[in-house]
Amino acid sequence: MTGRERREQLIQISRTLFAEKGFDGTSIEEIAATAQVSKPVVYEHFGGKEGVYAVVVDREMQKLLSMITEALSASHSLIKLERAALALLHYIEESSEGFRILVRDSHAASGTGTFASLISEIASQVEDVLADEFVSRGYDPKLAPMYAQMLVGMVALTGQWWLDVRKPGREEVAAHVVNLAWNGLTGLNPQPAITALSLTSTGRAHPVVAVPRASEKELRELEKARDKELKEAEKARQRELKEAEKAKVRELKERERLLKEAEKAREREEKLRQREARLVERAARLEQPDQVE
């Protein structure tokens, strides 16, 4: 083998071993033995286990990031989301060993390690997309980073779960992820389907089997309908708030009325008590001359 071919062989062997046993469970001896070379050859190419691991991880991260970046280049927000979900699931399906390496030693929710770093990089790209969307819709763009973390975290953790179960199929999982992210719990579609294009291993797009692609006009109409639903829901919420405010005002007025009535009743009682006290005092004075006699 040439030096380049040997290096590539060692990378592929290490990739398989790291996916199966993790970083700690893999040794330079095992990598060298599997490649049928001596340990110095591995050290010569990578300087040690940490070096070959860094190369493997960097390759996997760049591969997945390039797929996500391409997915986010779509024009419509819905298609961006669909392609991003499909890209992650496609990567998991076609590069299971690589994905296992990224997630084996670092859970997506841990905040540290290679996978968390990858999620942060993807979230930063999604953040830019969301910020533009927020501005166009009149939302606060300062909230985009938080929503980017929510969205990417949801897709990533779903991918970790799907890595082992593999059911249902890739397009169906992506459709349900997009259904939740796009429609929300209150507007879930009972039979969601992907409208975007999935990506092949060569990076070229092809239509998802048995799922018709929506035209730009249909997508715009879908978005308008969704915006209308959101506006109507907001109007209904505002009406409910106004009704609740009116009810609160009525309740406060009723409480004030009752308090005033209670105060008047106390005043009447106080006047009666004072009148009774005066009558008693007067009667006492009238009795005093008889007692003197």
PDB file of C-alpha atoms in Angstrom:
ATOM      1  CA  MET A   1       0.000   0.000   0.000  1.00  0.00           C
ATOM      2  CA  THR A   2       1.016   3.585  -0.525  1.00  0.00           C
ATOM      3  CA  GLY A   3       1.206   5.844   2.504  1.00  0.00           C
ATOM      4  CA  ARG A   4      -2.170   7.400   1.623  1.00  0.00           C
ATOM      5  CA  GLU A   5      -3.811   3.993   1.151  1.00  0.00           C
ATOM      6  CA  ARG A   6      -2.402   2.730   4.461  1.00  0.00           C
ATOM      7  CA  ARG A   7      -3.645   5.841   6.256  1.00  0.00           C
ATOM      8  CA  GLU A   8      -7.129   5.380   4.785  1.00  0.00           C
ATOM      9  CA  GLN A   9      -7.123   1.700   5.777  1.00  0.00           C
ATOM     10  CA  LEU A  10      -6.205   2.569   9.367  1.00  0.00           C
ATOM     11  CA  ILE A  11      -8.959   5.212   9.481  1.00  0.00           C
ATOM     12  CA  GLN A  12     -11.619   2.766   8.283  1.00  0.00           C
ATOM     13  CA  ILE A  13     -10.491   0.029  10.690  1.00  0.00           C
ATOM     14  CA  SER A  14     -10.378   2.482  13.591  1.00  0.00           C
ATOM     15  CA  ARG A  15     -13.827   3.791  12.655  1.00  0.00           C
ATOM     16  CA  THR A  16     -15.302   0.287  12.918  1.00  0.00           C
ATOM     17  CA  LEU A  17     -13.549  -0.453  16.230  1.00  0.00           C
ATOM     18  CA  PHE A  18     -14.479   2.891  17.796  1.00  0.00           C
ATOM     19  CA  ALA A  19     -18.109   2.391  16.767  1.00  0.00           C
ATOM     20  CA  GLU A  20     -18.165  -1.095  18.279  1.00  0.00           C
ATOM     21  CA  LYS A  21     -16.121  -0.580  21.444  1.00  0.00           C
ATOM     22  CA  GLY A  22     -15.820   3.160  21.982  1.00  0.00           C
ATOM     23  CA  PHE A  23     -12.644   5.153  22.482  1.00  0.00           C
ATOM     24  CA  ASP A  24     -11.666   3.591  25.820  1.00  0.00           C
ATOM     25  CA  GLY A  25     -12.377   0.055  24.635  1.00  0.00           C
ATOM     26  CA  THR A  26     -10.152   0.341  21.572  1.00  0.00           C
ATOM     27  CA  SER A  27      -6.353   0.047  21.708  1.00  0.00           C
ATOM     28  CA  ILE A  28      -3.536   0.853  19.321  1.00  0.00           C
ATOM     29  CA  GLU A  29      -2.563  -2.818  19.474  1.00  0.00           C
ATOM     30  CA  GLU A  30      -5.996  -3.862  18.223  1.00  0.00           C
ATOM     31  CA  ILE A  31      -5.972  -1.294  15.421  1.00  0.00           C
ATOM     32  CA  ALA A  32      -2.514  -2.436  14.313  1.00  0.00           C
ATOM     33  CA  ALA A  33      -3.380  -6.141  14.580  1.00  0.00           C
ATOM     34  CA  THR A  34      -6.577  -5.716  12.541  1.00  0.00           C
ATOM     35  CA  ALA A  35      -4.651  -3.831   9.864  1.00  0.00           C
ATOM     36  CA  GLN A  36      -1.826  -6.408  10.055  1.00  0.00           C
ATOM     37  CA  VAL A  37       0.808  -3.788  10.688  1.00  0.00           C
ATOM     38  CA  SER A  38       3.058  -2.948  13.620  1.00  0.00           C
ATOM     39  CA  LYS A  39       2.132  -0.331  16.232  1.00  0.00           C
ATOM     40  CA  PRO A  40       4.830   2.104  15.036  1.00  0.00           C
ATOM     41  CA  VAL A  41       3.022   2.353  11.704  1.00  0.00           C
ATOM     42  CA  VAL A  42      -0.095   3.647  13.459  1.00  0.00           C
ATOM     43  CA  TYR A  43       1.986   6.059  15.531  1.00  0.00           C
ATOM     44  CA  GLU A  44       3.748   7.255  12.403  1.00  0.00           C
ATOM     45  CA  HIS A  45       0.466   8.216  10.715  1.00  0.00           C
ATOM     46  CA  PHE A  46      -1.500   9.576  13.679  1.00  0.00           C
ATOM     47  CA  GLY A  47       0.803   9.949  16.683  1.00  0.00           C
ATOM     48  CA  GLY A  48      -1.434   7.748  18.849  1.00  0.00           C
ATOM     49  CA  LYS A  49      -4.989   6.642  19.484  1.00  0.00           C
ATOM     50  CA  GLU A  50      -6.154  10.193  20.187  1.00  0.00           C
ATOM     51  CA  GLY A  51      -4.886  11.279  16.780  1.00  0.00           C
ATOM     52  CA  VAL A  52      -6.734   8.648  14.766  1.00  0.00           C
ATOM     53  CA  TYR A  53      -9.871   9.172  16.865  1.00  0.00           C
ATOM     54  CA  ALA A  54      -9.768  12.917  16.157  1.00  0.00           C
ATOM     55  CA  VAL A  55      -9.514  12.248  12.417  1.00  0.00           C
ATOM     56  CA  VAL A  56     -12.436   9.807  12.471  1.00  0.00           C
ATOM     57  CA  VAL A  57     -14.638  12.175  14.490  1.00  0.00           C
ATOM     58  CA  ASP A  58     -13.752  15.155  12.325  1.00  0.00           C
ATOM     59  CA  ARG A  59     -14.649  13.236   9.162  1.00  0.00           C
ATOM     60  CA  GLU A  60     -18.023  12.202  10.545  1.00  0.00           C
ATOM     61  CA  MET A  61     -18.841  15.683  11.806  1.00  0.00           C
ATOM     62  CA  GLN A  62     -17.926  17.294   8.489  1.00  0.00           C
ATOM     63  CA  LYS A  63     -19.944  14.734   6.556  1.00  0.00           C
ATOM     64  CA  LEU A  64     -23.075  15.280   8.624  1.00  0.00           C
ATOM     65  CA  LEU A  65     -22.630  19.050   8.754  1.00  0.00           C
ATOM     66  CA  SER A  66     -22.318  19.250   4.965  1.00  0.00           C
ATOM     67  CA  MET A  67     -25.550  17.276   4.566  1.00  0.00           C
ATOM     68  CA  ILE A  68     -27.389  19.515   7.038  1.00  0.00           C
ATOM     69  CA  THR A  69     -25.967  22.660   5.433  1.00  0.00           C
ATOM     70  CA  GLU A  70     -27.162  21.535   2.006  1.00  0.00           C
ATOM     71  CA  ALA A  71     -30.595  20.762   3.423  1.00  0.00           C
ATOM     72  CA  LEU A  72     -30.864  24.255   4.910  1.00  0.00           C
ATOM     73  CA  SER A  73     -30.167  25.840   1.527  1.00  0.00           C
ATOM     74  CA  ALA A  74     -33.755  25.151   0.403  1.00  0.00           C
ATOM     75  CA  SER A  75     -35.937  28.194  -0.273  1.00  0.00           C
ATOM     76  CA  HIS A  76     -39.034  27.342   1.773  1.00  0.00           C
ATOM     77  CA  SER A  77     -38.941  26.961   5.559  1.00  0.00           C
ATOM     78  CA  LEU A  78     -40.981  23.763   5.525  1.00  0.00           C
ATOM     79  CA  ILE A  79     -38.642  22.187   2.985  1.00  0.00           C
ATOM     80  CA  LYS A  80     -35.611  23.284   5.023  1.00  0.00           C
ATOM     81  CA  LEU A  81     -37.018  21.465   8.034  1.00  0.00           C
ATOM     82  CA  GLU A  82     -37.973  18.353   6.077  1.00  0.00           C
ATOM     83  CA  ARG A  83     -34.608  18.101   4.327  1.00  0.00           C
ATOM     84  CA  ALA A  84     -32.689  18.637   7.558  1.00  0.00           C
ATOM     85  CA  ALA A  85     -34.614  15.845   9.309  1.00  0.00           C
ATOM     86  CA  LEU A  86     -34.187  13.558   6.300  1.00  0.00           C
ATOM     87  CA  ALA A  87     -30.466  14.399   6.061  1.00  0.00           C
ATOM     88  CA  LEU A  88     -29.854  13.382   9.681  1.00  0.00           C
ATOM     89  CA  LEU A  89     -31.839  10.160   9.334  1.00  0.00           C
ATOM     90  CA  HIS A  90     -30.142   9.398   6.008  1.00  0.00           C
ATOM     91  CA  TYR A  91     -26.740   9.855   7.639  1.00  0.00           C
ATOM     92  CA  ILE A  92     -27.743   7.554  10.500  1.00  0.00           C
ATOM     93  CA  GLU A  93     -28.997   4.942   8.059  1.00  0.00           C
ATOM     94  CA  GLU A  94     -25.992   5.052   5.744  1.00  0.00           C
ATOM     95  CA  SER A  95     -23.269   5.826   8.325  1.00  0.00           C
ATOM     96  CA  SER A  96     -24.425   4.035  11.457  1.00  0.00           C
ATOM     97  CA  GLU A  97     -20.847   3.409  12.612  1.00  0.00           C
ATOM     98  CA  GLY A  98     -20.005   7.087  12.320  1.00  0.00           C
ATOM     99  CA  PHE A  99     -23.102   8.173  14.206  1.00  0.00           C
ATOM    100  CA  ARG A 100     -22.413   5.641  16.980  1.00  0.00           C
ATOM    101  CA  ILE A 101     -18.942   7.150  17.374  1.00  0.00           C
ATOM    102  CA  LEU A 102     -20.406  10.645  17.697  1.00  0.00           C
ATOM    103  CA  VAL A 103     -23.012   9.679  20.286  1.00  0.00           C
ATOM    104  CA  ARG A 104     -21.313   6.806  22.140  1.00  0.00           C
ATOM    105  CA  ASP A 105     -19.305   8.897  24.590  1.00  0.00           C
ATOM    106  CA  SER A 106     -21.521  11.964  24.671  1.00  0.00           C
ATOM    107  CA  HIS A 107     -25.281  12.159  25.025  1.00  0.00           C
ATOM    108  CA  ALA A 108     -26.945  15.024  23.145  1.00  0.00           C
ATOM    109  CA  ALA A 109     -28.380  16.447  26.381  1.00  0.00           C
ATOM    110  CA  SER A 110     -25.103  16.310  28.327  1.00  0.00           C
ATOM    111  CA  GLY A 111     -23.782  19.599  26.988  1.00  0.00           C
ATOM    112  CA  THR A 112     -20.237  18.304  26.491  1.00  0.00           C
ATOM    113  CA  GLY A 113     -18.331  16.127  24.054  1.00  0.00           C
ATOM    114  CA  THR A 114     -18.303  15.579  20.313  1.00  0.00           C
ATOM    115  CA  PHE A 115     -22.028  15.153  19.717  1.00  0.00           C
ATOM    116  CA  ALA A 116     -22.931  18.177  21.833  1.00  0.00           C
ATOM    117  CA  SER A 117     -20.369  20.183  19.840  1.00  0.00           C
ATOM    118  CA  LEU A 118     -21.925  18.953  16.617  1.00  0.00           C
ATOM    119  CA  ILE A 119     -25.416  19.893  17.806  1.00  0.00           C
ATOM    120  CA  SER A 120     -24.183  23.371  18.718  1.00  0.00           C
ATOM    121  CA  GLU A 121     -22.719  23.844  15.237  1.00  0.00           C
ATOM    122  CA  ILE A 122     -25.942  22.730  13.565  1.00  0.00           C
ATOM    123  CA  ALA A 123     -28.008  24.883  15.928  1.00  0.00           C
ATOM    124  CA  SER A 124     -25.936  27.942  14.994  1.00  0.00           C
ATOM    125  CA  GLN A 125     -26.868  27.417  11.336  1.00  0.00           C
ATOM    126  CA  VAL A 126     -30.528  26.849  12.168  1.00  0.00           C
ATOM    127  CA  GLU A 127     -30.427  29.962  14.348  1.00  0.00           C
ATOM    128  CA  ASP A 128     -29.635  32.149  11.326  1.00  0.00           C
ATOM    129  CA  VAL A 129     -32.526  30.637   9.372  1.00  0.00           C
ATOM    130  CA  LEU A 130     -34.947  31.084  12.270  1.00  0.00           C
ATOM    131  CA  ALA A 131     -33.845  34.664  12.897  1.00  0.00           C
ATOM    132  CA  ASP A 132     -34.782  35.612   9.327  1.00  0.00           C
ATOM    133  CA  GLU A 133     -38.105  33.818   9.662  1.00  0.00           C
ATOM    134  CA  PHE A 134     -38.830  35.518  12.986  1.00  0.00           C
ATOM    135  CA  VAL A 135     -38.161  38.954  11.520  1.00  0.00           C
ATOM    136  CA  SER A 136     -40.423  38.309   8.524  1.00  0.00           C
ATOM    137  CA  ARG A 137     -43.227  37.158  10.829  1.00  0.00           C
ATOM    138  CA  GLY A 138     -42.853  39.920  13.391  1.00  0.00           C
ATOM    139  CA  TYR A 139     -41.430  37.704  16.148  1.00  0.00           C
ATOM    140  CA  ASP A 140     -38.524  38.650  18.372  1.00  0.00           C
ATOM    141  CA  PRO A 141     -35.320  37.452  16.588  1.00  0.00           C
ATOM    142  CA  LYS A 142     -33.519  37.367  19.956  1.00  0.00           C
ATOM    143  CA  LEU A 143     -35.478  34.177  20.687  1.00  0.00           C
ATOM    144  CA  ALA A 144     -34.041  32.393  17.624  1.00  0.00           C
ATOM    145  CA  PRO A 145     -31.080  30.783  19.486  1.00  0.00           C
ATOM    146  CA  MET A 146     -33.399  29.197  22.045  1.00  0.00           C
ATOM    147  CA  TYR A 147     -35.768  27.878  19.382  1.00  0.00           C
ATOM    148  CA  ALA A 148     -32.807  26.564  17.356  1.00  0.00           C
ATOM    149  CA  GLN A 149     -31.640  24.503  20.336  1.00  0.00           C
ATOM    150  CA  MET A 150     -35.175  23.159  20.836  1.00  0.00           C
ATOM    151  CA  LEU A 151     -35.587  22.199  17.198  1.00  0.00           C
ATOM    152  CA  VAL A 152     -32.159  20.627  16.687  1.00  0.00           C
ATOM    153  CA  GLY A 153     -32.314  18.839  20.038  1.00  0.00           C
ATOM    154  CA  MET A 154     -35.676  17.310  19.166  1.00  0.00           C
ATOM    155  CA  VAL A 155     -34.435  15.985  15.815  1.00  0.00           C
ATOM    156  CA  ALA A 156     -31.093  14.790  17.221  1.00  0.00           C
ATOM    157  CA  LEU A 157     -32.572  12.862  20.132  1.00  0.00           C
ATOM    158  CA  THR A 158     -35.125  11.303  17.798  1.00  0.00           C
ATOM    159  CA  GLY A 159     -32.204  10.226  15.606  1.00  0.00           C
ATOM    160  CA  GLN A 160     -30.458   8.602  18.569  1.00  0.00           C
ATOM    161  CA  TRP A 161     -33.610   6.653  19.370  1.00  0.00           C
ATOM    162  CA  TRP A 162     -34.076   5.625  15.716  1.00  0.00           C
ATOM    163  CA  LEU A 163     -30.438   4.470  15.454  1.00  0.00           C
ATOM    164  CA  ASP A 164     -31.370   1.206  17.180  1.00  0.00           C
ATOM    165  CA  VAL A 165     -35.098   0.725  16.535  1.00  0.00           C
ATOM    166  CA  ARG A 166     -35.138   1.629  12.802  1.00  0.00           C
ATOM    167  CA  LYS A 167     -38.940   1.570  12.804  1.00  0.00           C
ATOM    168  CA  PRO A 168     -40.867   3.173  11.251  1.00  0.00           C
ATOM    169  CA  GLY A 169     -38.995   4.035   8.069  1.00  0.00           C
ATOM    170  CA  ARG A 170     -36.829   7.110   7.539  1.00  0.00           C
ATOM    171  CA  GLU A 171     -39.382   9.177   5.600  1.00  0.00           C
ATOM    172  CA  GLU A 172     -42.160   8.368   8.062  1.00  0.00           C
ATOM    173  CA  VAL A 173     -40.052   9.341  11.065  1.00  0.00           C
ATOM    174  CA  ALA A 174     -39.039  12.581   9.354  1.00  0.00           C
ATOM    175  CA  ALA A 175     -42.669  13.321   8.505  1.00  0.00           C
ATOM    176  CA  HIS A 176     -43.708  12.948  12.136  1.00  0.00           C
ATOM    177  CA  VAL A 177     -40.796  15.056  13.408  1.00  0.00           C
ATOM    178  CA  VAL A 178     -41.714  17.824  10.966  1.00  0.00           C
ATOM    179  CA  ASN A 179     -45.385  17.410  11.868  1.00  0.00           C
ATOM    180  CA  LEU A 180     -44.659  18.197  15.510  1.00  0.00           C
ATOM    181  CA  ALA A 181     -42.163  20.975  14.795  1.00  0.00           C
ATOM    182  CA  TRP A 182     -44.234  22.665  12.074  1.00  0.00           C
ATOM    183  CA  ASN A 183     -47.800  22.195  13.318  1.00  0.00           C
ATOM    184  CA  GLY A 184     -47.365  21.942  17.085  1.00  0.00           C
ATOM    185  CA  LEU A 185     -49.261  19.631  19.395  1.00  0.00           C
ATOM    186  CA  THR A 186     -52.563  21.456  18.910  1.00  0.00           C
ATOM    187  CA  GLY A 187     -52.411  21.201  15.114  1.00  0.00           C
ATOM    188  CA  LEU A 188     -50.938  17.746  14.544  1.00  0.00           C
ATOM    189  CA  ASN A 189     -51.738  16.132  11.213  1.00  0.00           C
ATOM    190  CA  PRO A 190     -52.948  12.549  11.861  1.00  0.00           C
ATOM    191  CA  GLN A 191     -51.364  11.390   8.590  1.00  0.00           C
ATOM    192  CA  PRO A 192     -48.246  13.489   7.950  1.00  0.00           C
ATOM    193  CA  ALA A 193     -46.162  13.066   4.790  1.00  0.00           C
ATOM    194  CA  ILE A 194     -42.937  14.540   3.494  1.00  0.00           C
ATOM    195  CA  THR A 195     -43.292  17.142   0.737  1.00  0.00           C
ATOM    196  CA  ALA A 196     -39.582  17.874   0.248  1.00  0.00           C
ATOM    197  CA  LEU A 197     -36.838  15.947  -1.520  1.00  0.00           C
ATOM    198  CA  SER A 198     -34.546  13.505   0.266  1.00  0.00           C
ATOM    199  CA  LEU A 199     -30.816  13.355  -0.380  1.00  0.00           C
ATOM    200  CA  THR A 200     -28.901  10.467  -1.916  1.00  0.00           C
ATOM    201  CA  SER A 201     -25.481   9.341  -0.714  1.00  0.00           C
ATOM    202  CA  THR A 202     -23.956  11.371  -3.553  1.00  0.00           C
ATOM    203  CA  GLY A 203     -25.650  14.526  -2.328  1.00  0.00           C
ATOM    204  CA  ARG A 204     -28.148  14.699  -5.195  1.00  0.00           C
ATOM    205  CA  ALA A 205     -31.833  15.007  -4.457  1.00  0.00           C
ATOM    206  CA  HIS A 206     -34.503  12.543  -5.452  1.00  0.00           C
ATOM    207  CA  PRO A 207     -38.261  12.491  -4.713  1.00  0.00           C
ATOM    208  CA  VAL A 208     -39.426  10.442  -1.746  1.00  0.00           C
ATOM    209  CA  VAL A 209     -41.167   7.331  -3.013  1.00  0.00           C
ATOM    210  CA  ALA A 210     -44.975   7.513  -3.153  1.00  0.00           C
ATOM    211  CA  VAL A 211     -45.042  11.034  -1.723  1.00  0.00           C
ATOM    212  CA  PRO A 212     -45.985  13.777  -4.183  1.00  0.00           C
ATOM    213  CA  ARG A 213     -43.925  16.926  -3.925  1.00  0.00           C
ATOM    214  CA  ALA A 214     -45.902  20.053  -3.190  1.00  0.00           C
ATOM    215  CA  SER A 215     -45.445  22.966  -5.573  1.00  0.00           C
ATOM    216  CA  GLU A 216     -44.283  26.363  -4.368  1.00  0.00           C
ATOM    217  CA  LYS A 217     -47.817  27.654  -4.863  1.00  0.00           C
ATOM    218  CA  GLU A 218     -49.250  24.846  -2.741  1.00  0.00           C
ATOM    219  CA  LEU A 219     -46.635  25.495  -0.069  1.00  0.00           C
ATOM    220  CA  ARG A 220     -47.487  29.190  -0.044  1.00  0.00           C
ATOM    221  CA  GLU A 221     -51.177  28.355   0.235  1.00  0.00           C
ATOM    222  CA  LEU A 222     -50.392  25.895   3.018  1.00  0.00           C
ATOM    223  CA  GLU A 223     -48.395  28.542   4.839  1.00  0.00           C
ATOM    224  CA  LYS A 224     -51.156  31.130   4.351  1.00  0.00           C
ATOM    225  CA  ALA A 225     -53.712  28.670   5.712  1.00  0.00           C
ATOM    226  CA  ARG A 226     -51.477  27.956   8.663  1.00  0.00           C
ATOM    227  CA  ASP A 227     -50.953  31.670   9.281  1.00  0.00           C
ATOM    228  CA  LYS A 228     -54.698  32.194   9.104  1.00  0.00           C
ATOM    229  CA  GLU A 229     -55.244  29.436  11.640  1.00  0.00           C
ATOM    230  CA  LEU A 230     -52.634  30.976  13.917  1.00  0.00           C
ATOM    231  CA  LYS A 231     -54.221  34.417  13.590  1.00  0.00           C
ATOM    232  CA  GLU A 232     -57.677  33.011  14.315  1.00  0.00           C
ATOM    233  CA  ALA A 233     -56.277  31.121  17.284  1.00  0.00           C
ATOM    234  CA  GLU A 234     -54.621  34.324  18.502  1.00  0.00           C
ATOM    235  CA  LYS A 235     -57.885  36.243  18.078  1.00  0.00           C
ATOM    236  CA  ALA A 236     -59.731  33.543  20.019  1.00  0.00           C
ATOM    237  CA  ARG A 237     -57.088  33.709  22.726  1.00  0.00           C
ATOM    238  CA  GLN A 238     -57.400  37.496  22.864  1.00  0.00           C
ATOM    239  CA  ARG A 239     -61.185  37.184  23.119  1.00  0.00           C
ATOM    240  CA  GLU A 240     -60.782  34.713  25.944  1.00  0.00           C
ATOM    241  CA  LEU A 241     -58.378  37.068  27.679  1.00  0.00           C
ATOM    242  CA  LYS A 242     -60.815  39.967  27.284  1.00  0.00           C
ATOM    243  CA  GLU A 243     -63.692  37.866  28.585  1.00  0.00           C
ATOM    244  CA  ALA A 244     -61.558  36.736  31.492  1.00  0.00           C
ATOM    245  CA  GLU A 245     -60.605  40.365  32.171  1.00  0.00           C
ATOM    246  CA  LYS A 246     -64.252  41.423  32.035  1.00  0.00           C
ATOM    247  CA  ALA A 247     -65.201  38.595  34.377  1.00  0.00           C
ATOM    248  CA  LYS A 248     -62.427  39.681  36.710  1.00  0.00           C
ATOM    249  CA  VAL A 249     -63.675  43.270  36.626  1.00  0.00           C
ATOM    250  CA  ARG A 250     -67.224  42.100  37.318  1.00  0.00           C
ATOM    251  CA  GLU A 251     -65.951  39.968  40.170  1.00  0.00           C
ATOM    252  CA  LEU A 252     -64.042  42.924  41.625  1.00  0.00           C
ATOM    253  CA  LYS A 253     -67.095  45.171  41.328  1.00  0.00           C
ATOM    254  CA  GLU A 254     -69.265  42.552  42.995  1.00  0.00           C
ATOM    255  CA  ARG A 255     -66.716  42.177  45.735  1.00  0.00           C
ATOM    256  CA  GLU A 256     -66.619  45.949  46.216  1.00  0.00           C
ATOM    257  CA  ARG A 257     -70.434  46.032  46.355  1.00  0.00           C
ATOM    258  CA  LEU A 258     -70.497  43.308  48.971  1.00  0.00           C
ATOM    259  CA  LEU A 259     -67.792  45.058  50.964  1.00  0.00           C
ATOM    260  CA  LYS A 260     -69.756  48.314  50.854  1.00  0.00           C
ATOM    261  CA  GLU A 261     -72.911  46.528  51.962  1.00  0.00           C
ATOM    262  CA  ALA A 262     -71.007  44.831  54.757  1.00  0.00           C
ATOM    263  CA  GLU A 263     -69.545  48.209  55.780  1.00  0.00           C
ATOM    264  CA  LYS A 264     -73.017  49.776  55.792  1.00  0.00           C
ATOM    265  CA  ALA A 265     -74.335  46.882  57.844  1.00  0.00           C
ATOM    266  CA  ARG A 266     -71.501  47.387  60.345  1.00  0.00           C
ATOM    267  CA  GLU A 267     -72.267  51.102  60.471  1.00  0.00           C
ATOM    268  CA  ARG A 268     -75.972  50.391  61.123  1.00  0.00           C
ATOM    269  CA  GLU A 269     -75.030  47.933  63.837  1.00  0.00           C
ATOM    270  CA  GLU A 270     -72.666  50.480  65.368  1.00  0.00           C
ATOM    271  CA  LYS A 271     -75.407  53.142  65.318  1.00  0.00           C
ATOM    272  CA  LEU A 272     -77.880  50.751  66.951  1.00  0.00           C
ATOM    273  CA  ARG A 273     -75.299  49.835  69.562  1.00  0.00           C
ATOM    274  CA  GLN A 274     -74.604  53.491  70.273  1.00  0.00           C
ATOM    275  CA  ARG A 275     -78.356  54.261  70.435  1.00  0.00           C
ATOM    276  CA  GLU A 276     -78.880  51.394  72.842  1.00  0.00           C
ATOM    277  CA  ALA A 277     -75.977  52.657  74.928  1.00  0.00           C
ATOM    278  CA  ARG A 278     -77.526  56.149  75.065  1.00  0.00           C
ATOM    279  CA  LEU A 279     -80.910  54.729  76.037  1.00  0.00           C
ATOM    280  CA  VAL A 280     -79.328  52.722  78.811  1.00  0.00           C
ATOM    281  CA  GLU A 281     -77.417  55.769  79.993  1.00  0.00           C
ATOM    282  CA  ARG A 282     -80.586  57.890  79.886  1.00  0.00           C
ATOM    283  CA  ALA A 283     -82.573  55.296  81.788  1.00  0.00           C
ATOM    284  CA  ALA A 284     -79.837  55.199  84.391  1.00  0.00           C
ATOM    285  CA  ARG A 285     -79.998  58.935  84.856  1.00  0.00           C
ATOM    286  CA  LEU A 286     -83.779  58.860  85.192  1.00  0.00           C
ATOM    287  CA  GLU A 287     -83.480  56.238  87.937  1.00  0.00           C
ATOM    288  CA  GLN A 288     -80.961  58.182  89.999  1.00  0.00           C
ATOM    289  CA  PRO A 289     -83.488  60.662  91.747  1.00  0.00           C
ATOM    290  CA  ASP A 290     -85.653  57.759  92.962  1.00  0.00           C
ATOM    291  CA  GLN A 291     -82.609  56.093  94.492  1.00  0.00           C
ATOM    292  CA  VAL A 292     -81.722  59.347  96.362  1.00  0.00           C
ATOM    293  CA  GLU A 293     -85.202  59.600  97.943  1.00  0.00           C
TER     294      GLU A 293
END
